[in-house]
CSV table of C-alpha atoms in Angstrom, one decimal:
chain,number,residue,atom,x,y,z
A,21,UNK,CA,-7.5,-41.9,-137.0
A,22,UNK,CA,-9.2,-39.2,-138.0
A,23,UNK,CA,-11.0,-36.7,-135.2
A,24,UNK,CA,-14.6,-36.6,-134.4
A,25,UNK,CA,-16.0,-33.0,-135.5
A,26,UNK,CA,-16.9,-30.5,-132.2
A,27,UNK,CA,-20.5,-31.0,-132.0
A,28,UNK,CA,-21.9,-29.4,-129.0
A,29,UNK,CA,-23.5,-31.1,-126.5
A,30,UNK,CA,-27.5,-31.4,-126.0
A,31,UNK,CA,-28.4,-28.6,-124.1
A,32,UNK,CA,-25.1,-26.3,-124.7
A,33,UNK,CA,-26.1,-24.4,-128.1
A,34,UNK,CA,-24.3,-21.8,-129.2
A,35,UNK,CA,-27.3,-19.8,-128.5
A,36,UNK,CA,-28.1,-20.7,-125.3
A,37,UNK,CA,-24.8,-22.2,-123.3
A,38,UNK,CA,-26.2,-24.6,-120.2
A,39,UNK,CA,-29.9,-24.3,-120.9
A,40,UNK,CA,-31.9,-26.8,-122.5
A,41,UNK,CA,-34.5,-23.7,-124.1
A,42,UNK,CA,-33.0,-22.2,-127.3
A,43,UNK,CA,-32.8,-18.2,-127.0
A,44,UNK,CA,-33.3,-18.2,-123.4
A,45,UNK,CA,-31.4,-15.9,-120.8
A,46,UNK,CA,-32.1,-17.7,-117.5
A,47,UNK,CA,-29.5,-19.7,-116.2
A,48,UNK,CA,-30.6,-23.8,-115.3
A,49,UNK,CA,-30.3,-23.1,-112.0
A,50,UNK,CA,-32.4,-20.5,-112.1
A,51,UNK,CA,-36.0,-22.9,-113.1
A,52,UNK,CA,-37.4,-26.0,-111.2
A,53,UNK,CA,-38.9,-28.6,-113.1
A,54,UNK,CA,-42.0,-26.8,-113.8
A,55,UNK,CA,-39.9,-24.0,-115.5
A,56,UNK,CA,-40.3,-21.6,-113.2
A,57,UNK,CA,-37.8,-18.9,-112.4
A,58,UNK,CA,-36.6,-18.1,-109.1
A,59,UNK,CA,-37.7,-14.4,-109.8
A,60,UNK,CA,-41.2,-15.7,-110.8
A,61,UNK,CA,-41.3,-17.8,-107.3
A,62,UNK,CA,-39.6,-14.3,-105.8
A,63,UNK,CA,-42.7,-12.1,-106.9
A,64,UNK,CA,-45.0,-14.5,-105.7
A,65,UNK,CA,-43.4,-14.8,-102.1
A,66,UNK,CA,-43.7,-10.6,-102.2
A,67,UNK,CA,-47.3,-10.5,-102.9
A,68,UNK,CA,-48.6,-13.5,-100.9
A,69,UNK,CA,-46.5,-11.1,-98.1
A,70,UNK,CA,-48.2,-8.1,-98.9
A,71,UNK,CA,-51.3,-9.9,-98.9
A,72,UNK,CA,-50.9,-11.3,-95.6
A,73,UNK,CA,-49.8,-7.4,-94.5
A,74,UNK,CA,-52.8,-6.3,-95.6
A,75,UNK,CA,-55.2,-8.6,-93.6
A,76,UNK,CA,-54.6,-6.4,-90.1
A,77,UNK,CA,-56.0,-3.4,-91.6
A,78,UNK,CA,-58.6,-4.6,-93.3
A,79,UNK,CA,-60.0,-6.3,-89.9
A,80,UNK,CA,-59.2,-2.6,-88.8
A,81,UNK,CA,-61.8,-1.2,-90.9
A,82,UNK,CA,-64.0,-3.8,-90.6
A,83,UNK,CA,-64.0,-3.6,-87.0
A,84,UNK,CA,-64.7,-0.2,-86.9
A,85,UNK,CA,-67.6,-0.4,-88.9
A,86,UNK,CA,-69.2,-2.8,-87.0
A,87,UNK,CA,-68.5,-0.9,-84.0
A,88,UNK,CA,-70.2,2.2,-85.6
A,89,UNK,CA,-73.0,0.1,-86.3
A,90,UNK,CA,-73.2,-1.1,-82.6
A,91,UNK,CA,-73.1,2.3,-81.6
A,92,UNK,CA,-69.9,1.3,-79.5
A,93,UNK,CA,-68.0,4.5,-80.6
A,94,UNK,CA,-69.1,7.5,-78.5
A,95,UNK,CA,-68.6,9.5,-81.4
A,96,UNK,CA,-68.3,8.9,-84.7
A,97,UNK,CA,-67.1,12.2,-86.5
A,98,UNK,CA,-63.9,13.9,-86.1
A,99,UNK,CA,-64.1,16.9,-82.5
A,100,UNK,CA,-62.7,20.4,-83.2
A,101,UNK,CA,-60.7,19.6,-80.5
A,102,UNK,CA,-62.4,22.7,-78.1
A,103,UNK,CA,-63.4,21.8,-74.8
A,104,UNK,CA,-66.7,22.9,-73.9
A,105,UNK,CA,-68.1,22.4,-69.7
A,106,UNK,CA,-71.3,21.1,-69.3
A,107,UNK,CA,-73.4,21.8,-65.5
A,108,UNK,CA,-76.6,20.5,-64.2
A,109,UNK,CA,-78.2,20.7,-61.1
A,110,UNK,CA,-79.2,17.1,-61.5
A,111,UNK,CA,-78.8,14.1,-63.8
A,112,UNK,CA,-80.9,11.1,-63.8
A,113,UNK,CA,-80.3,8.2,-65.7
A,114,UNK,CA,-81.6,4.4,-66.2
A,115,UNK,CA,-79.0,2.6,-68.4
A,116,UNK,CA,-75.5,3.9,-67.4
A,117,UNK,CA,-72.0,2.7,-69.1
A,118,UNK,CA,-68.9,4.2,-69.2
A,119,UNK,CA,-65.5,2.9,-70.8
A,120,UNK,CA,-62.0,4.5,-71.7
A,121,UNK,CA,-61.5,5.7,-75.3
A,122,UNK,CA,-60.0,8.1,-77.8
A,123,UNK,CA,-61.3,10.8,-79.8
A,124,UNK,CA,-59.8,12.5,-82.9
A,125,UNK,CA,-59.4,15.8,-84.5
A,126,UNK,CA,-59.7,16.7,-88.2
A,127,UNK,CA,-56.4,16.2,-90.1
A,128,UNK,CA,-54.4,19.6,-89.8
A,129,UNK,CA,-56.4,20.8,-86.9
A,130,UNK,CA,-55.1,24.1,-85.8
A,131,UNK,CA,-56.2,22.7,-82.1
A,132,UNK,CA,-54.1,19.7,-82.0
A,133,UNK,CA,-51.2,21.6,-80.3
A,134,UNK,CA,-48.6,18.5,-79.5
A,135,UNK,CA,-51.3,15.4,-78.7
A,136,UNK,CA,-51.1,14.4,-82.3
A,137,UNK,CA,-54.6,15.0,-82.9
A,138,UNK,CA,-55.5,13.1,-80.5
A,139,UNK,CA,-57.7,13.2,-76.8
A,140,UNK,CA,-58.0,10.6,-74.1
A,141,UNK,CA,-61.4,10.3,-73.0
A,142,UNK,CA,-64.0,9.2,-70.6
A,143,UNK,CA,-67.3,7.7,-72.8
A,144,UNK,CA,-70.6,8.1,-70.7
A,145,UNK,CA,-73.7,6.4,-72.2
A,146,UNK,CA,-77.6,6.8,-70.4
A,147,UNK,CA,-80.1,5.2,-72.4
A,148,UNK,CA,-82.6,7.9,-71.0
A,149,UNK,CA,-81.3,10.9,-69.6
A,150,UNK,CA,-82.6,14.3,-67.6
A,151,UNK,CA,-81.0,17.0,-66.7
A,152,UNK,CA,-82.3,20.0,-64.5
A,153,UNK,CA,-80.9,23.5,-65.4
A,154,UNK,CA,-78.1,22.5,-68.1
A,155,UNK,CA,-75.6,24.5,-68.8
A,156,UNK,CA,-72.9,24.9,-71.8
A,157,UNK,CA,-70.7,26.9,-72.5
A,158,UNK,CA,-67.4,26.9,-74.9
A,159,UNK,CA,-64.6,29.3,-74.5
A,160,UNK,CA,-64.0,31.1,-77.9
A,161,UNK,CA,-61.3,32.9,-76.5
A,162,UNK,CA,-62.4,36.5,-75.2
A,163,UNK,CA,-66.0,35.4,-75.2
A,164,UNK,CA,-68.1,32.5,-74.4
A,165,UNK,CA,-71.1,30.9,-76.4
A,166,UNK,CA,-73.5,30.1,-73.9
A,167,UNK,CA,-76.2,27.9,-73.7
A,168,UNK,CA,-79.0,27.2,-71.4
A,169,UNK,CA,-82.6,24.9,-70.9
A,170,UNK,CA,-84.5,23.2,-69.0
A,171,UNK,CA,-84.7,25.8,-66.1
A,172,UNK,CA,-88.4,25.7,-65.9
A,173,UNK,CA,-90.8,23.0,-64.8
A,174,UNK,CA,-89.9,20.8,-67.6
A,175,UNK,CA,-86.5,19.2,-68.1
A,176,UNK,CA,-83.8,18.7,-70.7
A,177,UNK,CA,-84.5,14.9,-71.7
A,178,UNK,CA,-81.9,12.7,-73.9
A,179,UNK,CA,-82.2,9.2,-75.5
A,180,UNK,CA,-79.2,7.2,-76.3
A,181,UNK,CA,-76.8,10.0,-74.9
A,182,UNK,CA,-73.3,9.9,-74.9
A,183,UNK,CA,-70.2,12.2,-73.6
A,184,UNK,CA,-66.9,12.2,-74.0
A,185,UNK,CA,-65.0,13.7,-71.0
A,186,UNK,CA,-61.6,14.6,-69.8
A,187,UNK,CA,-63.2,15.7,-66.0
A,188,UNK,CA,-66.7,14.8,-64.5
A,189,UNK,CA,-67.4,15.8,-60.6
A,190,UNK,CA,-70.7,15.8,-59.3
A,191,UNK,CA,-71.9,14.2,-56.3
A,192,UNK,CA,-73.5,10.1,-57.7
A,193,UNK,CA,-75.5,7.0,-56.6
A,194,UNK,CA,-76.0,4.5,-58.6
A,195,UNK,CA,-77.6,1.6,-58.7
A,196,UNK,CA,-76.8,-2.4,-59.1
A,197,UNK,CA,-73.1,-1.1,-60.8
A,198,UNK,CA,-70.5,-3.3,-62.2
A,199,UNK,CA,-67.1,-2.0,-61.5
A,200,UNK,CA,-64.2,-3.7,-63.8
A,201,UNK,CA,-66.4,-5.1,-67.1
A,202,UNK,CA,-64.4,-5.6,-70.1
A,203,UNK,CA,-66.4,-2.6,-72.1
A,204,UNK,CA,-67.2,-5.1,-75.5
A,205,UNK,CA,-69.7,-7.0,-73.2
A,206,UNK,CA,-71.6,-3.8,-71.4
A,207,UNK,CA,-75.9,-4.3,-71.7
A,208,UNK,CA,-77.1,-1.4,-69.7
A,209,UNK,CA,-77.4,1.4,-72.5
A,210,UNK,CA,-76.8,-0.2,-76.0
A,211,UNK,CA,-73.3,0.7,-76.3
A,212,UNK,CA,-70.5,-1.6,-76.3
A,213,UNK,CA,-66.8,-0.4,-76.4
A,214,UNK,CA,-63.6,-1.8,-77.3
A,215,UNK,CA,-62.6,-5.5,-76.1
A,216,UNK,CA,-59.8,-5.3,-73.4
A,217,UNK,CA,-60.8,-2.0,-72.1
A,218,UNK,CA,-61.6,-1.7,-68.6
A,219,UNK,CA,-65.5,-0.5,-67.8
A,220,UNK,CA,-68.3,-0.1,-65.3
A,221,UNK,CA,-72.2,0.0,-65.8
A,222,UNK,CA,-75.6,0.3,-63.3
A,223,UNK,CA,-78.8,0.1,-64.2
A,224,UNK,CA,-79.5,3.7,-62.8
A,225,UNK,CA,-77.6,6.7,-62.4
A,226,UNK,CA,-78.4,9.8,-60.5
A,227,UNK,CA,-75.3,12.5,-60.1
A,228,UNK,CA,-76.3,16.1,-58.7
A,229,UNK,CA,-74.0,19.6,-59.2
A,230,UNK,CA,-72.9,17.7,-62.1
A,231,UNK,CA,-69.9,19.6,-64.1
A,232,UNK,CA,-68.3,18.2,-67.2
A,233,UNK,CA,-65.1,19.2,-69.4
A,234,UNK,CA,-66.1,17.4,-72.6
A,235,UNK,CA,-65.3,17.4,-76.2
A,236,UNK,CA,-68.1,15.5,-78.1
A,237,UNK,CA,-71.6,14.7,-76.9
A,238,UNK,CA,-74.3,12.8,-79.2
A,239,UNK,CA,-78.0,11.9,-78.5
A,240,UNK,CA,-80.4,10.1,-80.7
A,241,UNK,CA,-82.9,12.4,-79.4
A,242,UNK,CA,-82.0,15.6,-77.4
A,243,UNK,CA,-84.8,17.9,-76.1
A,244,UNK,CA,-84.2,21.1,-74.8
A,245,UNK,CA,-87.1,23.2,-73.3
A,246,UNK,CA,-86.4,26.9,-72.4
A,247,UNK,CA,-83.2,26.8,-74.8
A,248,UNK,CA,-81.4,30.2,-74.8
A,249,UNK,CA,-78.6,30.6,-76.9
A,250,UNK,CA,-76.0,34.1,-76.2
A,251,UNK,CA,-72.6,35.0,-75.9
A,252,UNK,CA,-71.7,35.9,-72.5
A,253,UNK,CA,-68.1,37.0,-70.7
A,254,UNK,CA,-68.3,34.1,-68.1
A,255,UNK,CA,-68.9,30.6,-68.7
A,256,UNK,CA,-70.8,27.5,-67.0
């Protein structure tokens, strides 16, 4: 009898051994039954994972834009990381908050030493503030830049003030206060910080021989009657 001639088998071409597509180089293991490769299915896994990795710090950003919009950030530009002391022979305030939070220096600050850039701080808010003989003074190392108003018979006044602090003494009273707030639901002065962080408020504020170590203050408006501005060999 004579022998049948070799004739492959469907799907085992010469050109294509074990594939069932002429000319191609994936192996049938390698495709489902919509013809998609398993390196096709692996470059979709990686980029519906980066995707997913990127949703974190996009709520990030967003969050801290609505926060600056809130005016929940005591400040919102990067400190020179300089201490400066503030003094005042009396504050009075209606609207009082204060929270925990974190300010930053400019990237490559010479002033960052080993925090990283970094300062804990103590955020103050008054919705109206004022101050009787302020005082400030920052140390620029062999001198001071000194600072002084409201001495006379009108006072320093501030709207929407905050400060950021690393000491505060003074003798206070305060009014109605809330000790222990979460800081993201504070009312008294228009500020709200960040959810989780431990807070207090009153509606009024009065603190006398007030002396601050702070790094940032900002005001929406800041008067300043008497203002002197000098250099001096002592500080505040």
């Amino acid at each position: 009898m004579a022998s049948s001639p070799d004739v492959p088998s469907t799907g085992n071409t010469p050109d294509s051994p074990g594939s069932d597509t002429p000319g191609s180089d994936t192996p049938p293991e390698a495709r489902n039954a919509a013809g998609t490769t398993a390196g096709e299915r692996r470059g979709r896994v990686r980029a519906r994972r980066a995707a997913v990795m990127a949703v974190p710090a996009t709520l990030v950003a967003a969050g801290l834009a609505v926060l600056t919009a809130q005016g929940a950030l005591g400040v919102q530009f990067s400190i020179s990381g300089m201490p400066f002391t503030v003094t005042a022979t009396e504050l009075n305030g209606t609207g009082f908050e204060q929270f925990g939070g974190l300010d930053n220096m400019a990237e490559g600050s010479p002033n960052a030493g080993d925090t990283g850039g970094q300062v804990l701080v103590v955020t103050s808010a008054i919705k109206h503030a004022t101050l009787t003989k302020l005082c400030q003074s920052v140390d620029l190392g062999g001198t001071n830049l000194l600072i002084t108003a409201g001495g006379g018979s009108e006072k320093v006044s501030a709207t929407d003030l905050t400060t950021d602090s690393t000491e505060l003494s003074g003798d206070a009273a305060f009014n109605n206060i809330e000790i222990g707030n979460d800081a993201s639901t504070l009312n008294k002065a228009g500020v709200k910080g960040p959810i989780g962080v431990f807070s207090q408020q009153a509606d009024t504020v009065r603190i006398a021989n007030l002396r601050q170590t702070n790094y940032a203050t900002t005001a929406g408006v800041f008067k300043l009657p008497g203002l002197k501005l000098r250099f001096s060999d002592s500080g505040c």
